[in-house]
Amino acid sequence: MRKENLTRELSRRQLLKLGAGLVGVTAAGAVVPKALLKPDRVVEASPAAQDPIIGVYRHFAATDGWIYLPGANPPYHPDNLAPPGLTTYIFGFRDVTSIEGNRDLIFSQKMKCQLTSPMFWLDEWRNENPLDPHDNTTDFTLKLTNLGLQIRPDLIDAHTLHFHGFRNAIPIFDGEPHSSVGVPIARDLTYFYRARDPGTYMFHCHFEETEHVHMGMVGGVYIRPKQNFLGGASAPIARLGGSLDAAAPMGYVYNDGDGSTAYDREFALVMNEVWSLAHWCDSHVQLPEWSDYNPDLYLMNGRAYPDTIAPNGGGTDSATGDLIPPAGRPELKYQPLSSLITCNSGDRVLIRFINLGYVEQSMRLTGIKMRVVGRDATFLRGRGGNDLSFLTDSVHIGAGQSVDAIFVAPDVTEKTVLKLFSRNLAHLSNPGMPGLGGPMTEVHIYPAGTLGDQAAANDWGGA
Amino acid sequence: MKSSSLRRNVLLLSLPLVLAAVLLVIVGSGGIVTAGHEDMPPHGIVCTENASPDGKSAIFSLSTMTGTISLPDGNRVYMWGFSAGGDPFQHPSPTLCVTEGMTVTIVVNNTLDHDVSLIFPGQEDVLANGVPSTPVVDAGTGELISLAPVATANGGSMTYSFVASQPGTYLYESGTEPGIQVNMGLFGALVVRPLAGPNFAYNEVVVSGTVTYTTEFMPDEEFLLIFSEIDPMLHMAVEQGLPYDMNNYTSRYWNINGRSFPDTIAPNGAEWLPDQPYGSLIHINPFNDDPAAGDAYHPHPALIRYLSVGTENYPHHPHGNHGRIIARDGNVLIDGAGQDLSYERFTITLGPGQTTDEMFAWTDVEGWHPTENPIPVTIPQLQNLTFGTFYSGSPYLGATDLLPVGHQALNACGEYYHISHNHALQQITAWGVVLSGHITFTRIDPPLPNDCP
Ligand SMILES: [Cu+2]
Ligand SMILES: [Cu+2]
């Protein structure tokens, strides 16, 4: 009992301080030293009875890891402690749903997290059983397991999953550890979501958030509207909702009633940045001064251009539980999400922009305009039904904000390439390297009928 | 930086204790208030008002003062401020509240050894000593001296006046050496209430079919948060009379209502923050527009008035729910044809010098209940979790449950807390102290009647 209590009150920073100097020990007085004299208790208390799986289920693990980023900014980047071929120490999540049930395999994923974190999506709650007002069929549960940090065994940090923007949240499922609970090393917590409000959201760990979010515990999440299944007055049921009509849209972004948020392909771009000094500090048991924040790498789905347009990863190896790297790019094994946007002429292409960096971005698409139909998981329509959507070629997006933008791919007779990039040109390079880098990707437009349907968001459709 | 990192070591260790002290009071009923602030409500906007008996005008006498404020790393920073009447130094300067149509007169008495002035962004036809207030240019050099006529150093005064013609949330701030003087604290809020009534933000309504949307808010749920930042080197230079080069400007502290978390959630007038009287805790009850709900009937949202005097955009993210942005810079978001231009956001960007009015509510949508509608997942045993200071031990609103022995349990009555913070997360720090800076909390009490203090 006492042990868990100390875990909470003795933050890792205090521990560091205690290890770091006499001042800390003296000042701590009677409050903390007892914790130092006792080794961590590693035996898990009796686990809670396993819940039956409710609705749609995912299992995430939180741990540390290493990734590859281009360029050099000595002595911080590449990190001298990085394994061969990799450069940067991170914290993050992994989706271990496919190895659910093999706890040893799950724990073997320690130090194998990814950037950005696995994306997940929910369908808006629909009552499939009118006799039960709390029908669970379309609910969503997500179990989080804390694997601990391989490189920093001194840190006893908990982790959480904060579903950023979830409306009318209750604290136990909000993942902000002061208002509710955190997940200590080797423990689990199952979060429950009844998704009532479609749109583009994000998630991140909220434990020691300035550090954990910057270290990479960031990802995209979106809620698909029930209009996909139910249709609307001038909105046919979508293919994601079971329609077999090839003329129906793949999906809708919101319950628009009129099909104005229909799309054929969807791509999520999670923006964040890396201050390599801060990442180096974490691997070297140091602390950065956050008011000196000065990132040197700006990323899109955890990669810097030109890696942003490399293929998606190959999923999870069921034998090892580890990730399968993108074809031909072993160093991008833990950065599995491509930012390349592929489409056929005439496709309505949805881009879900998510900014989990600490810096605003202005994302420019050259050549075609985008229609912004949603911001912060809110359909751009006034309470009087008036249209508040707008056309632009520069999407402004602040830290902790999301934007839904749709463009219609123009007619082309051969593959046509457009650029999509951060208009903050100071971000658009990789450290110490000539030429363009950072948060840039491409839009590849093919003649109508070339590409097949996407299997999931960010899929290339066979390109 | 060696000495400051030693300082931080000490303070990091004491932060939980500070937090405990703060929280013991936020969960208490009236809190402890300092002399002169006895009439402050524990939470919510604190207005300085001085309307004439006929309600047609309001007059404020603002004197410049010097003082220091306390920050969570233990530092004290030298500040300037305006105080109303004969009040002692306070930071930020007093929130002036008037009603639409009033003629507002503000007399500045300057005791500093620098000229100062006031500008009133959003107010039209401002007069200074009876003539239009315009920028002051040196007759000889042509150099711009000030954005408004000054109250001269060491005893000068200047009288500004205007008609508060438009309801809304506004700033007043120094127009002289503004980069330095605003950072030093010469700023405050001006609230203009509409004729529609004291519980309305604006007069306008949006009609959509049979529904009419107003800007009415719950009377006890009006909040005002001014976001600012501090470069302590600038303050040290001013205190010591040394020159300061704005090119070296680097913020180290980020404050809401002149306080940095955890002080932000201490009550208005907390005795250990004698010169920082304004708290930022958003204390609300669940929204419920069912007239049959009895005491739990709570049919309007809260109003949160956000203002920024900083130098950067602050992306502010209240957990728990979206807020509806109904006005910016004192302009209600309705177009000339009566169309609604308001919008909901989960993150509100506050630009330098901007104000934003937000209606905020939290609704118990699922109505989870320990026996009648339990959450569908099992919460692990106490040994298998870490527990937050604000947690009641129970997932249910209005319920409390076991917490680990020795846990600093500061939850009073099963109320919910949600953090509300700047999402540029390097700004939720205070020069080396993490979990500080631009953070406050929203406290949601169980529906009335409840046992909450
Ligand atoms: Cu967040
Ligand atoms: Cu947050």
Short mmCIF file of N, CA, C and O in Angstrom, two decimals, chain A residues 239-343:
data_model
loop_
_atom_site.label_atom_id
_atom_site.label_comp_id
_atom_site.label_asym_id
_atom_site.label_seq_id
_atom_site.Cartn_x
_atom_site.Cartn_y
_atom_site.Cartn_z
N ARG A 239 -19.60 3.63 -47.87
CA ARG A 239 -19.01 2.30 -48.00
C ARG A 239 -18.48 1.82 -46.64
O ARG A 239 -18.56 0.65 -46.33
N LEU A 240 -17.95 2.76 -45.83
CA LEU A 240 -17.51 2.36 -44.49
C LEU A 240 -18.69 1.90 -43.65
O LEU A 240 -18.52 1.20 -42.65
N GLY A 241 -19.89 2.33 -44.00
CA GLY A 241 -21.08 1.92 -43.27
C GLY A 241 -21.76 0.72 -43.89
O GLY A 241 -22.88 0.38 -43.51
N GLY A 242 -21.09 0.08 -44.85
CA GLY A 242 -21.62 -1.17 -45.39
C GLY A 242 -22.19 -1.07 -46.78
O GLY A 242 -22.59 -2.08 -47.36
N SER A 243 -22.24 0.14 -47.36
CA SER A 243 -22.78 0.25 -48.71
C SER A 243 -21.88 -0.46 -49.71
O SER A 243 -20.64 -0.36 -49.64
N LEU A 244 -22.48 -1.17 -50.64
CA LEU A 244 -21.71 -1.84 -51.69
C LEU A 244 -21.73 -1.03 -52.99
O LEU A 244 -21.18 -1.45 -54.00
N ASP A 245 -22.38 0.13 -52.92
CA ASP A 245 -22.50 0.99 -54.10
C ASP A 245 -21.17 1.71 -54.33
O ASP A 245 -20.74 2.52 -53.51
N ALA A 246 -20.53 1.42 -55.44
CA ALA A 246 -19.22 2.02 -55.72
C ALA A 246 -19.32 3.53 -55.87
O ALA A 246 -18.33 4.25 -55.74
N ALA A 247 -20.53 4.05 -56.12
CA ALA A 247 -20.69 5.50 -56.26
C ALA A 247 -20.86 6.18 -54.91
O ALA A 247 -20.78 7.41 -54.82
N ALA A 248 -21.10 5.40 -53.86
CA ALA A 248 -21.24 6.01 -52.53
C ALA A 248 -19.87 6.46 -52.05
O ALA A 248 -18.85 5.87 -52.41
N PRO A 249 -19.82 7.51 -51.22
CA PRO A 249 -18.52 7.92 -50.69
C PRO A 249 -17.98 6.86 -49.74
O PRO A 249 -18.73 6.05 -49.20
N MET A 250 -16.65 6.88 -49.54
CA MET A 250 -16.07 5.97 -48.55
C MET A 250 -16.63 6.30 -47.16
O MET A 250 -16.98 5.40 -46.41
N GLY A 251 -16.70 7.59 -46.85
CA GLY A 251 -17.20 7.98 -45.53
C GLY A 251 -17.52 9.45 -45.49
O GLY A 251 -17.39 10.17 -46.50
N TYR A 252 -17.96 9.90 -44.31
CA TYR A 252 -18.22 11.31 -44.04
C TYR A 252 -17.39 11.72 -42.84
O TYR A 252 -17.06 10.89 -41.99
N VAL A 253 -17.10 12.99 -42.75
CA VAL A 253 -16.35 13.47 -41.59
C VAL A 253 -17.31 13.77 -40.45
O VAL A 253 -17.02 13.53 -39.28
N TYR A 254 -18.48 14.33 -40.79
CA TYR A 254 -19.46 14.72 -39.78
C TYR A 254 -20.85 14.26 -40.20
O TYR A 254 -21.06 13.87 -41.36
N ASN A 255 -21.79 14.35 -39.31
CA ASN A 255 -23.20 14.11 -39.63
C ASN A 255 -23.73 15.39 -40.28
O ASN A 255 -24.39 16.20 -39.64
N ASP A 256 -23.39 15.57 -41.54
CA ASP A 256 -23.69 16.84 -42.19
C ASP A 256 -25.11 16.89 -42.74
O ASP A 256 -25.65 17.96 -43.00
N GLY A 257 -25.74 15.72 -42.98
CA GLY A 257 -27.09 15.69 -43.51
C GLY A 257 -27.18 15.90 -45.01
O GLY A 257 -28.20 15.59 -45.61
N ASP A 258 -26.10 16.45 -45.61
CA ASP A 258 -26.20 16.79 -47.03
C ASP A 258 -25.00 16.29 -47.84
O ASP A 258 -24.86 16.65 -49.01
N GLY A 259 -24.16 15.49 -47.23
CA GLY A 259 -23.03 14.94 -47.97
C GLY A 259 -21.88 15.90 -48.17
O GLY A 259 -20.92 15.58 -48.88
N SER A 260 -21.93 17.07 -47.54
CA SER A 260 -20.88 18.06 -47.80
C SER A 260 -19.54 17.66 -47.20
O SER A 260 -18.52 18.28 -47.53
N THR A 261 -19.49 16.66 -46.33
CA THR A 261 -18.19 16.23 -45.79
C THR A 261 -17.83 14.83 -46.29
O THR A 261 -17.03 14.13 -45.67
N ALA A 262 -18.40 14.43 -47.42
CA ALA A 262 -18.07 13.12 -47.99
C ALA A 262 -16.62 13.08 -48.46
O ALA A 262 -16.08 14.10 -48.92
N TYR A 263 -16.01 11.91 -48.33
CA TYR A 263 -14.65 11.74 -48.85
C TYR A 263 -14.49 10.33 -49.39
O TYR A 263 -15.23 9.41 -49.02
N ASP A 264 -13.48 10.19 -50.27
CA ASP A 264 -13.16 8.89 -50.84
C ASP A 264 -11.88 8.30 -50.25
O ASP A 264 -11.69 7.09 -50.26
N ARG A 265 -10.99 9.17 -49.81
CA ARG A 265 -9.74 8.71 -49.19
C ARG A 265 -9.44 9.60 -48.00
O ARG A 265 -9.79 10.79 -48.00
N GLU A 266 -8.76 9.00 -47.01
CA GLU A 266 -8.43 9.81 -45.84
C GLU A 266 -6.98 9.60 -45.42
O GLU A 266 -6.44 8.49 -45.49
N PHE A 267 -6.39 10.71 -45.00
CA PHE A 267 -4.99 10.72 -44.56
C PHE A 267 -4.91 11.56 -43.29
O PHE A 267 -5.49 12.64 -43.23
N ALA A 268 -4.20 11.04 -42.30
CA ALA A 268 -3.97 11.81 -41.08
C ALA A 268 -2.52 12.25 -41.06
O ALA A 268 -1.62 11.47 -41.38
N LEU A 269 -2.31 13.51 -40.74
CA LEU A 269 -0.95 14.05 -40.62
C LEU A 269 -0.80 14.59 -39.20
O LEU A 269 -1.38 15.62 -38.85
N VAL A 270 -0.05 13.87 -38.39
CA VAL A 270 0.20 14.30 -37.01
C VAL A 270 1.52 15.06 -37.01
O VAL A 270 2.56 14.53 -37.39
N MET A 271 1.43 16.31 -36.60
CA MET A 271 2.61 17.18 -36.59
C MET A 271 3.18 17.22 -35.18
O MET A 271 2.44 17.36 -34.20
N ASN A 272 4.49 17.10 -35.07
CA ASN A 272 5.15 17.47 -33.82
C ASN A 272 6.59 17.82 -34.14
O ASN A 272 6.97 17.87 -35.31
N GLU A 273 7.36 18.12 -33.12
CA GLU A 273 8.73 18.49 -33.38
C GLU A 273 9.65 17.87 -32.34
O GLU A 273 9.18 17.37 -31.31
N VAL A 274 10.93 17.88 -32.65
CA VAL A 274 11.95 17.30 -31.77
C VAL A 274 12.99 18.36 -31.45
O VAL A 274 13.57 18.97 -32.35
N TRP A 275 13.15 18.60 -30.17
CA TRP A 275 14.26 19.42 -29.69
C TRP A 275 15.31 18.40 -29.27
O TRP A 275 15.18 17.79 -28.21
N SER A 276 16.28 18.17 -30.13
CA SER A 276 17.15 17.01 -29.91
C SER A 276 17.89 17.12 -28.59
O SER A 276 18.21 16.10 -27.98
N LEU A 277 18.12 18.33 -28.12
CA LEU A 277 18.76 18.48 -26.81
C LEU A 277 17.91 17.82 -25.72
O LEU A 277 18.43 17.12 -24.84
N ALA A 278 16.59 18.02 -25.78
CA ALA A 278 15.72 17.46 -24.74
C ALA A 278 15.70 15.93 -24.81
O ALA A 278 15.68 15.26 -23.77
N HIS A 279 15.72 15.38 -26.02
CA HIS A 279 15.73 13.93 -26.16
C HIS A 279 17.07 13.36 -25.67
O HIS A 279 17.10 12.33 -25.00
N TRP A 280 18.13 14.05 -26.01
CA TRP A 280 19.46 13.65 -25.54
C TRP A 280 19.51 13.71 -24.00
O TRP A 280 20.04 12.82 -23.35
N CYS A 281 18.92 14.75 -23.44
CA CYS A 281 18.89 14.87 -21.97
C CYS A 281 18.23 13.65 -21.36
O CYS A 281 18.71 13.10 -20.37
N ASP A 282 17.13 13.21 -21.95
CA ASP A 282 16.43 12.07 -21.36
C ASP A 282 17.28 10.81 -21.40
O ASP A 282 17.32 10.05 -20.44
N SER A 283 17.98 10.57 -22.49
CA SER A 283 18.79 9.35 -22.56
C SER A 283 20.05 9.48 -21.71
O SER A 283 20.65 8.48 -21.35
N HIS A 284 20.45 10.71 -21.38
CA HIS A 284 21.67 10.92 -20.61
C HIS A 284 21.40 11.36 -19.17
O HIS A 284 22.26 11.92 -18.51
N VAL A 285 20.19 11.12 -18.68
CA VAL A 285 19.83 11.41 -17.29
C VAL A 285 20.08 12.88 -16.97
O VAL A 285 20.72 13.23 -15.97
N GLN A 286 19.59 13.74 -17.87
CA GLN A 286 19.70 15.18 -17.66
C GLN A 286 18.31 15.78 -17.80
O GLN A 286 17.38 15.12 -18.25
N LEU A 287 18.21 17.06 -17.43
CA LEU A 287 16.94 17.77 -17.58
C LEU A 287 17.14 19.00 -18.44
O LEU A 287 18.06 19.78 -18.19
N PRO A 288 16.30 19.23 -19.45
CA PRO A 288 16.39 20.48 -20.19
C PRO A 288 15.68 21.60 -19.44
O PRO A 288 14.86 21.35 -18.55
N GLU A 289 16.01 22.84 -19.78
CA GLU A 289 15.26 24.00 -19.27
C GLU A 289 14.20 24.30 -20.34
O GLU A 289 14.52 24.77 -21.43
N TRP A 290 12.94 24.01 -20.02
CA TRP A 290 11.91 24.05 -21.06
C TRP A 290 11.66 25.45 -21.61
O TRP A 290 11.20 25.60 -22.74
N SER A 291 11.98 26.49 -20.83
CA SER A 291 11.75 27.84 -21.37
C SER A 291 12.78 28.18 -22.45
O SER A 291 12.64 29.18 -23.14
N ASP A 292 13.80 27.35 -22.62
CA ASP A 292 14.75 27.50 -23.73
C ASP A 292 14.30 26.71 -24.96
O ASP A 292 15.11 26.53 -25.89
N TYR A 293 13.08 26.23 -24.95
CA TYR A 293 12.59 25.33 -26.01
C TYR A 293 12.99 25.81 -27.40
O TYR A 293 12.67 26.93 -27.80
N ASN A 294 13.69 24.95 -28.14
CA ASN A 294 14.24 25.37 -29.42
C ASN A 294 14.37 24.15 -30.34
O ASN A 294 15.46 23.64 -30.56
N PRO A 295 13.24 23.65 -30.87
CA PRO A 295 13.30 22.42 -31.66
C PRO A 295 14.15 22.57 -32.91
O PRO A 295 14.22 23.64 -33.50
N ASP A 296 14.81 21.49 -33.28
CA ASP A 296 15.64 21.51 -34.48
C ASP A 296 15.14 20.55 -35.56
O ASP A 296 15.69 20.52 -36.65
N LEU A 297 14.10 19.76 -35.27
CA LEU A 297 13.51 18.88 -36.28
C LEU A 297 12.00 18.98 -36.18
O LEU A 297 11.43 18.76 -35.09
N TYR A 298 11.37 19.31 -37.28
CA TYR A 298 9.90 19.39 -37.33
C TYR A 298 9.41 18.21 -38.16
O TYR A 298 9.94 17.96 -39.25
N LEU A 299 8.43 17.49 -37.66
CA LEU A 299 8.08 16.19 -38.23
C LEU A 299 6.61 16.13 -38.65
O LEU A 299 5.77 16.88 -38.18
N MET A 300 6.38 15.15 -39.52
CA MET A 300 5.04 14.85 -40.00
C MET A 300 4.90 13.33 -39.83
O MET A 300 5.72 12.58 -40.38
N ASN A 301 3.93 12.88 -39.07
CA ASN A 301 3.80 11.46 -38.73
C ASN A 301 5.14 10.86 -38.29
O ASN A 301 5.49 9.73 -38.63
N GLY A 302 5.88 11.63 -37.53
CA GLY A 302 7.11 11.12 -36.92
C GLY A 302 8.31 11.00 -37.85
O GLY A 302 9.32 10.42 -37.47
N ARG A 303 8.21 11.52 -39.06
CA ARG A 303 9.33 11.45 -40.01
C ARG A 303 9.60 12.85 -40.57
O ARG A 303 8.71 13.70 -40.59
N ALA A 304 10.82 13.05 -41.07
CA ALA A 304 11.19 14.29 -41.75
C ALA A 304 11.35 13.98 -43.24
O ALA A 304 11.83 12.91 -43.61
N TYR A 305 10.96 14.94 -44.09
CA TYR A 305 11.11 14.78 -45.53
C TYR A 305 12.57 14.52 -45.88
O TYR A 305 13.42 15.16 -45.29
N PRO A 306 12.90 13.63 -46.79
CA PRO A 306 12.01 12.91 -47.70
C PRO A 306 11.45 11.59 -47.14
O PRO A 306 10.72 10.91 -47.85
N ASP A 307 11.80 11.25 -45.90
CA ASP A 307 11.29 9.98 -45.35
C ASP A 307 9.76 9.98 -45.22
O ASP A 307 9.14 8.92 -45.14
N THR A 308 9.18 11.19 -45.16
CA THR A 308 7.72 11.28 -45.03
C THR A 308 7.00 10.54 -46.15
O THR A 308 5.87 10.08 -45.96
N ILE A 309 7.64 10.46 -47.33
CA ILE A 309 6.95 9.83 -48.47
C ILE A 309 7.38 8.38 -48.67
O ILE A 309 6.98 7.73 -49.63
N ALA A 310 8.19 7.85 -47.75
CA ALA A 310 8.53 6.42 -47.78
C ALA A 310 7.26 5.63 -47.43
O ALA A 310 6.31 6.17 -46.87
N PRO A 311 7.26 4.33 -47.75
CA PRO A 311 6.03 3.55 -47.55
C PRO A 311 5.62 3.41 -46.08
O PRO A 311 6.42 3.64 -45.17
N ASN A 312 4.37 2.99 -45.89
CA ASN A 312 3.89 2.60 -44.57
C ASN A 312 4.62 1.35 -44.12
O ASN A 312 5.12 0.56 -44.94
N GLY A 313 4.66 1.15 -42.79
CA GLY A 313 5.25 -0.06 -42.24
C GLY A 313 4.40 -1.27 -42.57
O GLY A 313 3.29 -1.17 -43.09
N GLY A 314 4.96 -2.44 -42.23
CA GLY A 314 4.32 -3.69 -42.63
C GLY A 314 3.47 -4.34 -41.55
O GLY A 314 3.16 -5.52 -41.66
N GLY A 315 3.12 -3.59 -40.51
CA GLY A 315 2.29 -4.16 -39.46
C GLY A 315 3.11 -4.91 -38.42
O GLY A 315 4.33 -4.71 -38.31
N THR A 316 2.43 -5.78 -37.65
CA THR A 316 3.07 -6.47 -36.54
C THR A 316 3.42 -7.90 -36.94
O THR A 316 2.60 -8.60 -37.53
N ASP A 317 4.63 -8.32 -36.61
CA ASP A 317 5.07 -9.71 -36.81
C ASP A 317 4.46 -10.55 -35.69
O ASP A 317 4.79 -10.35 -34.51
N SER A 318 3.62 -11.50 -36.05
CA SER A 318 2.88 -12.20 -34.99
C SER A 318 3.80 -13.12 -34.18
O SER A 318 3.51 -13.44 -33.04
N ALA A 319 4.94 -13.51 -34.74
CA ALA A 319 5.84 -14.39 -33.98
C ALA A 319 6.62 -13.61 -32.93
O ALA A 319 6.76 -14.06 -31.79
N THR A 320 7.13 -12.45 -33.29
CA THR A 320 7.95 -11.67 -32.36
C THR A 320 7.17 -10.57 -31.68
O THR A 320 7.62 -10.01 -30.68
N GLY A 321 6.03 -10.22 -32.21
CA GLY A 321 5.27 -9.10 -31.69
C GLY A 321 5.85 -7.76 -32.09
O GLY A 321 5.32 -6.71 -31.74
N ASP A 322 6.96 -7.76 -32.82
CA ASP A 322 7.66 -6.53 -33.19
C ASP A 322 7.07 -5.96 -34.48
O ASP A 322 6.32 -6.63 -35.20
N LEU A 323 7.44 -4.72 -34.80
CA LEU A 323 6.95 -4.11 -36.03
C LEU A 323 7.76 -4.63 -37.23
O LEU A 323 8.95 -4.96 -37.10
N ILE A 324 7.11 -4.65 -38.38
CA ILE A 324 7.77 -4.99 -39.64
C ILE A 324 8.07 -3.67 -40.34
O ILE A 324 7.16 -2.85 -40.55
N PRO A 325 9.34 -3.40 -40.68
CA PRO A 325 9.67 -2.07 -41.22
C PRO A 325 9.05 -1.84 -42.59
O PRO A 325 8.68 -2.79 -43.29
N PRO A 326 8.96 -0.57 -42.99
CA PRO A 326 8.53 -0.26 -44.35
C PRO A 326 9.49 -0.92 -45.35
O PRO A 326 10.68 -1.03 -45.06
N ALA A 327 8.97 -1.29 -46.50
CA ALA A 327 9.78 -1.99 -47.49
C ALA A 327 11.05 -1.21 -47.81
O ALA A 327 10.98 -0.02 -48.17
N GLY A 328 12.19 -1.84 -47.67
CA GLY A 328 13.46 -1.23 -48.04
C GLY A 328 13.97 -0.19 -47.08
O GLY A 328 14.99 0.45 -47.35
N ARG A 329 13.28 0.05 -45.96
CA ARG A 329 13.69 1.11 -45.04
C ARG A 329 13.76 0.58 -43.60
O ARG A 329 12.94 0.96 -42.75
N PRO A 330 14.73 -0.28 -43.31
CA PRO A 330 14.80 -0.87 -41.96
C PRO A 330 14.91 0.17 -40.85
O PRO A 330 14.42 -0.04 -39.75
N GLU A 331 15.56 1.31 -41.15
CA GLU A 331 15.75 2.32 -40.09
C GLU A 331 14.44 3.02 -39.72
O GLU A 331 14.36 3.69 -38.70
N LEU A 332 13.40 2.86 -40.55
CA LEU A 332 12.10 3.48 -40.23
C LEU A 332 11.15 2.47 -39.57
O LEU A 332 9.94 2.68 -39.56
N LYS A 333 11.72 1.41 -39.01
CA LYS A 333 10.89 0.36 -38.41
C LYS A 333 9.91 0.92 -37.38
O LYS A 333 8.77 0.49 -37.31
N TYR A 334 10.37 1.88 -36.58
CA TYR A 334 9.51 2.41 -35.51
C TYR A 334 8.89 3.76 -35.89
O TYR A 334 8.48 4.52 -35.02
N GLN A 335 8.85 4.05 -37.17
CA GLN A 335 8.15 5.23 -37.70
C GLN A 335 7.27 4.75 -38.85
O GLN A 335 7.54 5.05 -40.02
N PRO A 336 6.24 3.95 -38.53
CA PRO A 336 5.56 3.20 -39.58
C PRO A 336 4.58 4.00 -40.44
O PRO A 336 4.09 3.47 -41.44
N LEU A 337 4.31 5.24 -40.09
CA LEU A 337 3.21 5.92 -40.78
C LEU A 337 3.73 6.83 -41.88
O LEU A 337 4.44 7.80 -41.63
N SER A 338 3.33 6.50 -43.11
CA SER A 338 3.68 7.35 -44.25
C SER A 338 2.78 8.58 -44.29
O SER A 338 1.63 8.54 -43.86
N SER A 339 3.33 9.67 -44.84
CA SER A 339 2.53 10.88 -45.05
C SER A 339 2.20 11.11 -46.51
O SER A 339 1.61 12.14 -46.85
N LEU A 340 2.61 10.18 -47.37
CA LEU A 340 2.32 10.37 -48.79
C LEU A 340 0.82 10.26 -49.04
O LEU A 340 0.18 9.32 -48.57
N ILE A 341 0.29 11.22 -49.78
CA ILE A 341 -1.13 11.25 -50.10
C ILE A 341 -1.29 10.80 -51.54
O ILE A 341 -0.71 11.40 -52.45
N THR A 342 -2.03 9.72 -51.74
CA THR A 342 -2.24 9.19 -53.08
C THR A 342 -3.73 9.21 -53.39
O THR A 342 -4.56 8.96 -52.51
N CYS A 343 -4.09 9.49 -54.65
CA CYS A 343 -5.50 9.54 -55.01
C CYS A 343 -5.67 9.46 -56.51
O CYS A 343 -4.69 9.63 -57.26
#
